[in-house]
GROMACS .gro file of N, CA and C in nm:
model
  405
    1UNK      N    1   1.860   0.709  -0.099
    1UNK     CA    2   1.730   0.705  -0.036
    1UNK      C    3   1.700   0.572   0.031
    2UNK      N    4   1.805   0.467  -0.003
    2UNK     CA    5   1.732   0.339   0.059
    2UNK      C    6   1.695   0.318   0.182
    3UNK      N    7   1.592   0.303   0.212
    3UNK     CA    8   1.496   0.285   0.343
    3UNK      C    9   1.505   0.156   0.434
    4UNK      N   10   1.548   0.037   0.328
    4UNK     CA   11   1.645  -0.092   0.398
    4UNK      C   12   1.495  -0.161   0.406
    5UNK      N   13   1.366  -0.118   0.382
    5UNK     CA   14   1.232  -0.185   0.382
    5UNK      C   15   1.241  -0.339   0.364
    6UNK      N   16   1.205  -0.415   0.454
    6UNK     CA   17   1.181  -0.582   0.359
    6UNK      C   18   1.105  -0.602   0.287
    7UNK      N   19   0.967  -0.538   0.316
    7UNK     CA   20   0.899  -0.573   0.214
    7UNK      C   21   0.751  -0.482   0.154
    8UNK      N   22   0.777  -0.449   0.062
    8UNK     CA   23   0.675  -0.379   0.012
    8UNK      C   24   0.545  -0.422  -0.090
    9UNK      N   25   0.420  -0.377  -0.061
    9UNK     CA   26   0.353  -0.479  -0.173
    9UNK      C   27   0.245  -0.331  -0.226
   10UNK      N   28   0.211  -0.387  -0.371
   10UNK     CA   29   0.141  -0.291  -0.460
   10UNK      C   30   0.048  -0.377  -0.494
   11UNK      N   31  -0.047  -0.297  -0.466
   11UNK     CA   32  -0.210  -0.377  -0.498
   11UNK      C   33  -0.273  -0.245  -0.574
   12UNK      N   34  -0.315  -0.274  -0.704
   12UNK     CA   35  -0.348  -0.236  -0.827
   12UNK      C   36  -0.401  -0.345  -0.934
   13UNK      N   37  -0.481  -0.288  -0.989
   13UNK     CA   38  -0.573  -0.378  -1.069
   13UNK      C   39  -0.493  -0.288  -1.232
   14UNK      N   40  -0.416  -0.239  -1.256
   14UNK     CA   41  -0.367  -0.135  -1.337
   14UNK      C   42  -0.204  -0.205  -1.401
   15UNK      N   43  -0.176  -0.295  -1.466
   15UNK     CA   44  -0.060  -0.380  -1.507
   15UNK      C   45   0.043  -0.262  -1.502
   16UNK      N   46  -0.032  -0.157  -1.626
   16UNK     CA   47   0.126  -0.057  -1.644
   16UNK      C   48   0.170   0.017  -1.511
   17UNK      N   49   0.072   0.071  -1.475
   17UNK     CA   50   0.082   0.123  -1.317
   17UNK      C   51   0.172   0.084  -1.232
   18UNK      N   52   0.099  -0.077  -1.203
   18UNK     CA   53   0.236  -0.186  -1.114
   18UNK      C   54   0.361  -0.194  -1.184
   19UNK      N   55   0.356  -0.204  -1.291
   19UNK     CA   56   0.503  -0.213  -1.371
   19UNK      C   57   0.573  -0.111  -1.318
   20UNK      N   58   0.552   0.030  -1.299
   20UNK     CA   59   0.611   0.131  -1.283
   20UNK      C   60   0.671   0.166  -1.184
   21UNK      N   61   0.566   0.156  -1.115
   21UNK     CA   62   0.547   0.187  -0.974
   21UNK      C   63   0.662   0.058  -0.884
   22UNK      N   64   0.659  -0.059  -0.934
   22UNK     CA   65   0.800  -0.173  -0.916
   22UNK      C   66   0.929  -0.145  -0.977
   23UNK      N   67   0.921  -0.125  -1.101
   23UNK     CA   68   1.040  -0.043  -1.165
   23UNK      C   69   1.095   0.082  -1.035
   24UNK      N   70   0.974   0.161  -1.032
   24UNK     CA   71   1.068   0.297  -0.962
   24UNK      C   72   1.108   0.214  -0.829
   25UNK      N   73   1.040   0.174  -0.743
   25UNK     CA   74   1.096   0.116  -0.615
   25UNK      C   75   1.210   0.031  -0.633
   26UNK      N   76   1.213  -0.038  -0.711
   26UNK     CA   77   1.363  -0.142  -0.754
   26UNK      C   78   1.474  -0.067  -0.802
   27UNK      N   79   1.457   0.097  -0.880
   27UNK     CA   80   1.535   0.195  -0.874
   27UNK      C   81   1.587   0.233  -0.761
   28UNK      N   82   1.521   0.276  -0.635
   28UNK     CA   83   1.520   0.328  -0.541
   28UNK      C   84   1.562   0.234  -0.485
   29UNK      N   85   1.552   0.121  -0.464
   29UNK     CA   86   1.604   0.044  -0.379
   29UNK      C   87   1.566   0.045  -0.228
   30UNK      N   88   1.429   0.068  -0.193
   30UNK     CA   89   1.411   0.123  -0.091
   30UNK      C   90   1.355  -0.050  -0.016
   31UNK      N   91   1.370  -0.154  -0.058
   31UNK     CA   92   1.278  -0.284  -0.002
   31UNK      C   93   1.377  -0.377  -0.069
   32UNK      N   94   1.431  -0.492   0.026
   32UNK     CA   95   1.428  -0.629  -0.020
   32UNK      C   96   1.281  -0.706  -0.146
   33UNK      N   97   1.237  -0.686  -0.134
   33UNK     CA   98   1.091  -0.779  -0.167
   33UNK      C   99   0.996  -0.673  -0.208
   34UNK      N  100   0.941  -0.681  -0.359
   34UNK     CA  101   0.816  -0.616  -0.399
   34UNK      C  102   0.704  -0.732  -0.442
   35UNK      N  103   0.602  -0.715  -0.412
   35UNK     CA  104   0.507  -0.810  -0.453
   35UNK      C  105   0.353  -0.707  -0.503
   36UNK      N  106   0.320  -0.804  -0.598
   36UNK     CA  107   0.221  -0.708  -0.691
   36UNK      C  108   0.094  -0.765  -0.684
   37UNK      N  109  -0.040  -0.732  -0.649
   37UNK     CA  110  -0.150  -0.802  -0.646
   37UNK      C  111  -0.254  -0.700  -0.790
   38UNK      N  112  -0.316  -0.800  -0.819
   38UNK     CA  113  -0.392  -0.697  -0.904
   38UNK      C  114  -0.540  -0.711  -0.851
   39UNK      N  115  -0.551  -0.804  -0.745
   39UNK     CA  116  -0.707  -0.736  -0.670
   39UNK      C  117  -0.657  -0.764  -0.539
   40UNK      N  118  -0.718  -0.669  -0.467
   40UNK     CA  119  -0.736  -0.666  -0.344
   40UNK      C  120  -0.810  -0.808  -0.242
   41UNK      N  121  -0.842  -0.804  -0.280
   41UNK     CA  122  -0.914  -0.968  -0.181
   41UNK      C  123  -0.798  -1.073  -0.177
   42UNK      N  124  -0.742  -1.101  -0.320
   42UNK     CA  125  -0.643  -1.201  -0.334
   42UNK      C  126  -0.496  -1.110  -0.218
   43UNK      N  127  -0.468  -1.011  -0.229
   43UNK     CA  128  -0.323  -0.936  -0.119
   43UNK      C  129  -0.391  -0.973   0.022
   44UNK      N  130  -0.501  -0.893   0.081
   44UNK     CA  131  -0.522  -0.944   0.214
   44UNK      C  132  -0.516  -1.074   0.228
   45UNK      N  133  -0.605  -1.177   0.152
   45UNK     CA  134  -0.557  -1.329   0.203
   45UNK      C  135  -0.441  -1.349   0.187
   46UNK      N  136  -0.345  -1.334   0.087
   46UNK     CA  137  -0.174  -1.342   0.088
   46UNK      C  138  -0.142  -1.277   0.219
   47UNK      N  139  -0.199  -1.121   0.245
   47UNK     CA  140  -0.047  -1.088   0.339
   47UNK      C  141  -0.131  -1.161   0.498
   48UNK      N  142  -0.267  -1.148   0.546
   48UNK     CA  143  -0.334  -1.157   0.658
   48UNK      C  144  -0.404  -1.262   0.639
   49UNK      N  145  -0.442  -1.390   0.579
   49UNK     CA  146  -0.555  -1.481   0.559
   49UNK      C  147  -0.515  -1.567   0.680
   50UNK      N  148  -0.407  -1.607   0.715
   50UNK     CA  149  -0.433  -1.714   0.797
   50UNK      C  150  -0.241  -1.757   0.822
   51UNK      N  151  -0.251  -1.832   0.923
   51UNK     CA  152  -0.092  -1.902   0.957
   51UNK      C  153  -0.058  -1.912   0.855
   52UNK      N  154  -0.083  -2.030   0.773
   52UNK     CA  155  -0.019  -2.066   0.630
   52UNK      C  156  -0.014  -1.999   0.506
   53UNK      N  157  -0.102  -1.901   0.498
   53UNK     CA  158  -0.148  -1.821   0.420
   53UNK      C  159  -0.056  -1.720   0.393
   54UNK      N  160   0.006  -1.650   0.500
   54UNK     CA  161   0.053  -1.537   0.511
   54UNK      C  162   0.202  -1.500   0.427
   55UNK      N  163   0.201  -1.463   0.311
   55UNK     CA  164   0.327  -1.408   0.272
   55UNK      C  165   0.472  -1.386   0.387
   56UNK      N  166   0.563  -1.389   0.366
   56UNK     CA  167   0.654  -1.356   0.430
   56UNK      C  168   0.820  -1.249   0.331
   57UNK      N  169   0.880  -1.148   0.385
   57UNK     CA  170   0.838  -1.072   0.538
   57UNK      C  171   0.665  -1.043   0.540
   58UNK      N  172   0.633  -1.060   0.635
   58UNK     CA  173   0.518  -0.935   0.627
   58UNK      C  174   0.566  -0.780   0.607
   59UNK      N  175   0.457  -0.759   0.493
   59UNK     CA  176   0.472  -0.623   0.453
   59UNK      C  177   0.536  -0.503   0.531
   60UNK      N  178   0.617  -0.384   0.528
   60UNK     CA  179   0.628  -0.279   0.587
   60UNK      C  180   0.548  -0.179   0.534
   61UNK      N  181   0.541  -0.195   0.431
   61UNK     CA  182   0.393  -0.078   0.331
   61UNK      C  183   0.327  -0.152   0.259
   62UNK      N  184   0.226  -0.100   0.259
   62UNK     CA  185   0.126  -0.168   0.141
   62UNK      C  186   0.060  -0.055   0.064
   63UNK      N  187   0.058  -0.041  -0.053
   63UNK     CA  188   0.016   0.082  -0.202
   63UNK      C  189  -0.108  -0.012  -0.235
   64UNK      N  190  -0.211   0.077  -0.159
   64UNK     CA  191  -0.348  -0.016  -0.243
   64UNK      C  192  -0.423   0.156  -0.337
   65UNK      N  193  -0.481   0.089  -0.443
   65UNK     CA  194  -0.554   0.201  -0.509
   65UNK      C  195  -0.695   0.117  -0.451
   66UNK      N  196  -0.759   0.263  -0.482
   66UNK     CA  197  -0.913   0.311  -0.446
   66UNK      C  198  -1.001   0.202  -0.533
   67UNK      N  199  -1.004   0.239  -0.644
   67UNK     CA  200  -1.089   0.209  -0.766
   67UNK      C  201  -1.020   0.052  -0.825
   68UNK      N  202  -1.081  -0.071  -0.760
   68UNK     CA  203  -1.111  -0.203  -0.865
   68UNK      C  204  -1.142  -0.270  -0.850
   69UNK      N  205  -1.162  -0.374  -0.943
   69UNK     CA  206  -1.272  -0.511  -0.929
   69UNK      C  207  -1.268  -0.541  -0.823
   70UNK      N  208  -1.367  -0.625  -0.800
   70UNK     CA  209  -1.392  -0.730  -0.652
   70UNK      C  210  -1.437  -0.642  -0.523
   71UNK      N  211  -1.309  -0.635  -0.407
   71UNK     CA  212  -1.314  -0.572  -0.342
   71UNK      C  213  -1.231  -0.439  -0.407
   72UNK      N  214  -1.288  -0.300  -0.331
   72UNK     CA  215  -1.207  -0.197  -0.362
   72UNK      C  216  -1.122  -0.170  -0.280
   73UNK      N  217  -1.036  -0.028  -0.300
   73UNK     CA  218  -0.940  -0.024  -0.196
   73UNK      C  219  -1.018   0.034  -0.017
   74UNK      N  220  -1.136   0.103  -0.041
   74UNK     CA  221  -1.215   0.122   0.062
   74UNK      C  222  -1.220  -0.009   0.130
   75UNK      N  223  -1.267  -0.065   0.099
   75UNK     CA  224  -1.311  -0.247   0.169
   75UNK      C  225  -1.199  -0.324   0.205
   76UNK      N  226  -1.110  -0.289   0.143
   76UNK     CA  227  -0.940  -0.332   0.200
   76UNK      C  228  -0.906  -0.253   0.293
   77UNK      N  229  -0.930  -0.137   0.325
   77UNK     CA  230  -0.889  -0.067   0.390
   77UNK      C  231  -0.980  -0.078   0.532
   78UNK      N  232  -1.127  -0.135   0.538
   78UNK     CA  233  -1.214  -0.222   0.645
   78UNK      C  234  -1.149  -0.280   0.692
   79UNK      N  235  -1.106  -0.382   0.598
   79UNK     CA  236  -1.064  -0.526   0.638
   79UNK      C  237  -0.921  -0.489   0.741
   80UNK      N  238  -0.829  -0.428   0.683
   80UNK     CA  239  -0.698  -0.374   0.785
   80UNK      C  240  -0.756  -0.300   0.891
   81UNK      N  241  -0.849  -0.211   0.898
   81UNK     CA  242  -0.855  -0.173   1.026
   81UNK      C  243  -0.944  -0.271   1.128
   82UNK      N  244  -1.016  -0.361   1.101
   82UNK     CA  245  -1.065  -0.495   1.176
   82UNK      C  246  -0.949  -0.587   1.216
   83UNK      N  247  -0.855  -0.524   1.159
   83UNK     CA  248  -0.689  -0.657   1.207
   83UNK      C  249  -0.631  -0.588   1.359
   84UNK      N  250  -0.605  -0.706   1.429
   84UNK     CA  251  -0.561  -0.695   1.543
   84UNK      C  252  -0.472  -0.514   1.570
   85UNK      N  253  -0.440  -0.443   1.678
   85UNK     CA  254  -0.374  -0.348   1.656
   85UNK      C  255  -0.233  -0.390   1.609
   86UNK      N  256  -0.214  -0.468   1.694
   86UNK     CA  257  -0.043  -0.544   1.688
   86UNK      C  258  -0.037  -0.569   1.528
   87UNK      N  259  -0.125  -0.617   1.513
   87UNK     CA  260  -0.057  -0.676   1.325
   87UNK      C  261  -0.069  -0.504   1.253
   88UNK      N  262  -0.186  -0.434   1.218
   88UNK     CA  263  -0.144  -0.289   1.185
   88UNK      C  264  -0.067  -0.244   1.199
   89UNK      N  265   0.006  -0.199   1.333
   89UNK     CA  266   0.148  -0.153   1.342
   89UNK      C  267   0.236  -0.202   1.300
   90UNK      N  268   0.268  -0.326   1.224
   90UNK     CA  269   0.384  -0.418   1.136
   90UNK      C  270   0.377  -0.332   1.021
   91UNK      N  271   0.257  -0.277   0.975
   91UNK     CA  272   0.276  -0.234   0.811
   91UNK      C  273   0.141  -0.086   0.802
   92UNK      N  274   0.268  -0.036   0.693
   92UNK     CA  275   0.215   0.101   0.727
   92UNK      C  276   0.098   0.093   0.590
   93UNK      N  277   0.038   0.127   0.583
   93UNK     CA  278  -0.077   0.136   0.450
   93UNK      C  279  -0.095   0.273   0.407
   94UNK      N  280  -0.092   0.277   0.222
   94UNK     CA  281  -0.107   0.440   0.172
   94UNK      C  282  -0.197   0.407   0.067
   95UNK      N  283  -0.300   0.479   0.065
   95UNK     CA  284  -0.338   0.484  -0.077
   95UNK      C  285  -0.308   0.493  -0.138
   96UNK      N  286  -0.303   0.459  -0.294
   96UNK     CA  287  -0.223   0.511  -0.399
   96UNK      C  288  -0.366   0.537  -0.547
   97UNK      N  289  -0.400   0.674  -0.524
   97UNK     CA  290  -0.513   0.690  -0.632
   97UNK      C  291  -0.474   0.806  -0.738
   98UNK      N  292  -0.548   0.790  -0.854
   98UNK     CA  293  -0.559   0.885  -0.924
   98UNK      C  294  -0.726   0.986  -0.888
   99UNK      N  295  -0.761   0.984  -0.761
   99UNK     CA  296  -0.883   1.035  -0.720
   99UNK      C  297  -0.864   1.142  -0.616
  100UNK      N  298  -0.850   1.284  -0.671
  100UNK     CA  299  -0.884   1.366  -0.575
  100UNK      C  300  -0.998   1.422  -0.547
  101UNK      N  301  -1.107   1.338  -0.542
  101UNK     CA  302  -1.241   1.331  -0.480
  101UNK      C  303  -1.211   1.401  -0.408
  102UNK      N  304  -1.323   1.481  -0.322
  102UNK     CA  305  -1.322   1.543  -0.175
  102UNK      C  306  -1.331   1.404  -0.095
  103UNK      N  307  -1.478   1.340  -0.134
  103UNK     CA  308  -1.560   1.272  -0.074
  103UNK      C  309  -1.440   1.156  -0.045
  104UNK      N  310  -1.339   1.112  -0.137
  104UNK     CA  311  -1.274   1.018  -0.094
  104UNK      C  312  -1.145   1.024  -0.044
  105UNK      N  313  -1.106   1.128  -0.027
  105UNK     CA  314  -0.980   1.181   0.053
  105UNK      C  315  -1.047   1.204   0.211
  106UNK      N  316  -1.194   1.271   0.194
  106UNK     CA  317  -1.246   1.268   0.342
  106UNK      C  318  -1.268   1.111   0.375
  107UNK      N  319  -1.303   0.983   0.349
  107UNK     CA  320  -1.303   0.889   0.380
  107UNK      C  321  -1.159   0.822   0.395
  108UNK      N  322  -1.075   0.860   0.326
  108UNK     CA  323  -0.969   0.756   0.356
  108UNK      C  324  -0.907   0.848   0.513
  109UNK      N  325  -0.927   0.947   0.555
  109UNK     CA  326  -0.861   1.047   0.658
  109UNK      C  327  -0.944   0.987   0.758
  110UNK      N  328  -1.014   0.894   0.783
  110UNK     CA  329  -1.136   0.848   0.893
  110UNK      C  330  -1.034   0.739   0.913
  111UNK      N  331  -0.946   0.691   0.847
  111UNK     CA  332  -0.816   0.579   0.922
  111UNK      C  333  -0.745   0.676   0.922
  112UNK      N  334  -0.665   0.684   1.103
  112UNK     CA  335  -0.604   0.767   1.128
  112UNK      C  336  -0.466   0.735   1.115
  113UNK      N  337  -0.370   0.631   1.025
  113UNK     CA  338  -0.315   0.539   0.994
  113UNK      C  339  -0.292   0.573   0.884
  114UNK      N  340  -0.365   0.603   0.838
  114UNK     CA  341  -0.333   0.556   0.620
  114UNK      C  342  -0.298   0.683   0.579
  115UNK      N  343  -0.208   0.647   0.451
  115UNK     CA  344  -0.168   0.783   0.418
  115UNK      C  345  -0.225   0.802   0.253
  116UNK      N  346  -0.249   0.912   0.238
  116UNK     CA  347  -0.290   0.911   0.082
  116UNK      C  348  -0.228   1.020  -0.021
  117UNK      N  349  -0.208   0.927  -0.112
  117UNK     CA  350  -0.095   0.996  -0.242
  117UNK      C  351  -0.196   0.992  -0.333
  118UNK      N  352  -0.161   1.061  -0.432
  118UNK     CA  353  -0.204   1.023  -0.599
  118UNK      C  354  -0.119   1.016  -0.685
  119UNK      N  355  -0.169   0.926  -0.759
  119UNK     CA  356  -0.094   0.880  -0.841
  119UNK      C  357  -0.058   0.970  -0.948
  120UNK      N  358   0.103   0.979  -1.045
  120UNK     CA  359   0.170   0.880  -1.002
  120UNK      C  360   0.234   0.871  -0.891
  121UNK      N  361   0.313   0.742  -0.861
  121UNK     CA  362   0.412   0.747  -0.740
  121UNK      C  363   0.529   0.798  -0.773
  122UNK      N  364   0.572   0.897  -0.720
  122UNK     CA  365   0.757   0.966  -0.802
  122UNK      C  366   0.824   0.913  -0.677
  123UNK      N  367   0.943   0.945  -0.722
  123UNK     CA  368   1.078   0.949  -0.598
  123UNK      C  369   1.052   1.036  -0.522
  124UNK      N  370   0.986   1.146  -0.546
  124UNK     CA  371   0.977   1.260  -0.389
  124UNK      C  372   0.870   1.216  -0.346
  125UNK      N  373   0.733   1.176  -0.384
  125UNK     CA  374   0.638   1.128  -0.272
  125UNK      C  375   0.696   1.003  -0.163
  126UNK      N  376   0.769   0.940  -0.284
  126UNK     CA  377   0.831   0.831  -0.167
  126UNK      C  378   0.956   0.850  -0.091
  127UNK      N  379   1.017   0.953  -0.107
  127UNK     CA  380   1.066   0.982  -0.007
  127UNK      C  381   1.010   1.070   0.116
  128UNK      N  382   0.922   1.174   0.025
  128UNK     CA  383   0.823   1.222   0.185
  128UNK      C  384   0.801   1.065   0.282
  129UNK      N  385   0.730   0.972   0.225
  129UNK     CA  386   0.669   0.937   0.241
  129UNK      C  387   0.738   0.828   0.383
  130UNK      N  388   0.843   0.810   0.319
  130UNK     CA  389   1.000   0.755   0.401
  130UNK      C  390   0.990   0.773   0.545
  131UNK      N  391   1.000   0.928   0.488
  131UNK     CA  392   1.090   1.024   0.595
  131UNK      C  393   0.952   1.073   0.697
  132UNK      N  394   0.846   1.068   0.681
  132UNK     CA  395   0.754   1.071   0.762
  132UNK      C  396   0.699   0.932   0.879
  133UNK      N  397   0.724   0.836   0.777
  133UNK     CA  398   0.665   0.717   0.847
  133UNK      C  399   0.761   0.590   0.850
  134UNK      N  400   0.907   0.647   0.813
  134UNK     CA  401   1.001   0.507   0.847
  134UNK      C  402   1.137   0.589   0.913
  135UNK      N  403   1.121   0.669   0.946
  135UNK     CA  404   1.245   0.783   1.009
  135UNK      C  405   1.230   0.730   1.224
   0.00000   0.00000   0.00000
């Protein structure tokens, strides 16, 4: 399945979650580089804050969940669509929730961009997930 990705990042406020969810991708082998945020405010200033700021590779996906402290994944998901078009198209963004809300599956579908899973993350969502948006 390896996808040859440079770099992938998981933003989760959820330790075992990220554990897993890095475990399976380091199985898969689908990325050089995993990086783990556990709030959202702290990943956007890492991957987008500024020249110096900016993590490197820049991301090819980013796994933000819905639901946690600070900013949520809604308000992260503001903040990326206020980013230049050019920088959006570098990195693809998916939700990653345990929420099959109506109300919040209809909001995350208003970015015509983002893709949304629930959790957990298996090997076949991420390979749909591949094969849809890195093929």
């Amino acid at each position: 399945m390896p996808a040859n990705l440079n770099h992938i990042v998981l933003v989760d406020d959820n330790e075992t979650t990220s554990f897993l969810n890095n475990r399976l991708l380091g199985r898969l082998a689908v990325a050089d580089q995993i990086s783990t945020f556990s709030r959202a405010d702290e990943a956007f200033e890492q991957i987008w804050g500024g020249e110096s700021s900016g993590i490197n590779p820049t991301p090819d996906l980013v796994f933000v969940d819905l639901k946690m402290p600070g900013i949520s994944g809604f308000e992260f998901l503001e903040l990326y669509n206020a980013l230049p078009q050019l920088v959006q198209d570098r990195t693809v963004m998916a939700v990653l929730t345990t929420s099959m809300h109506g109300a919040d599956t209809a909001r995350v579908a208003q970015y015509p961009n983002v893709e949304y899973l629930t959790k957990p993350l298996t090997e076949e969502k991420m390979q749909k997930l591949l094969e849809k948006r890195f093929q």
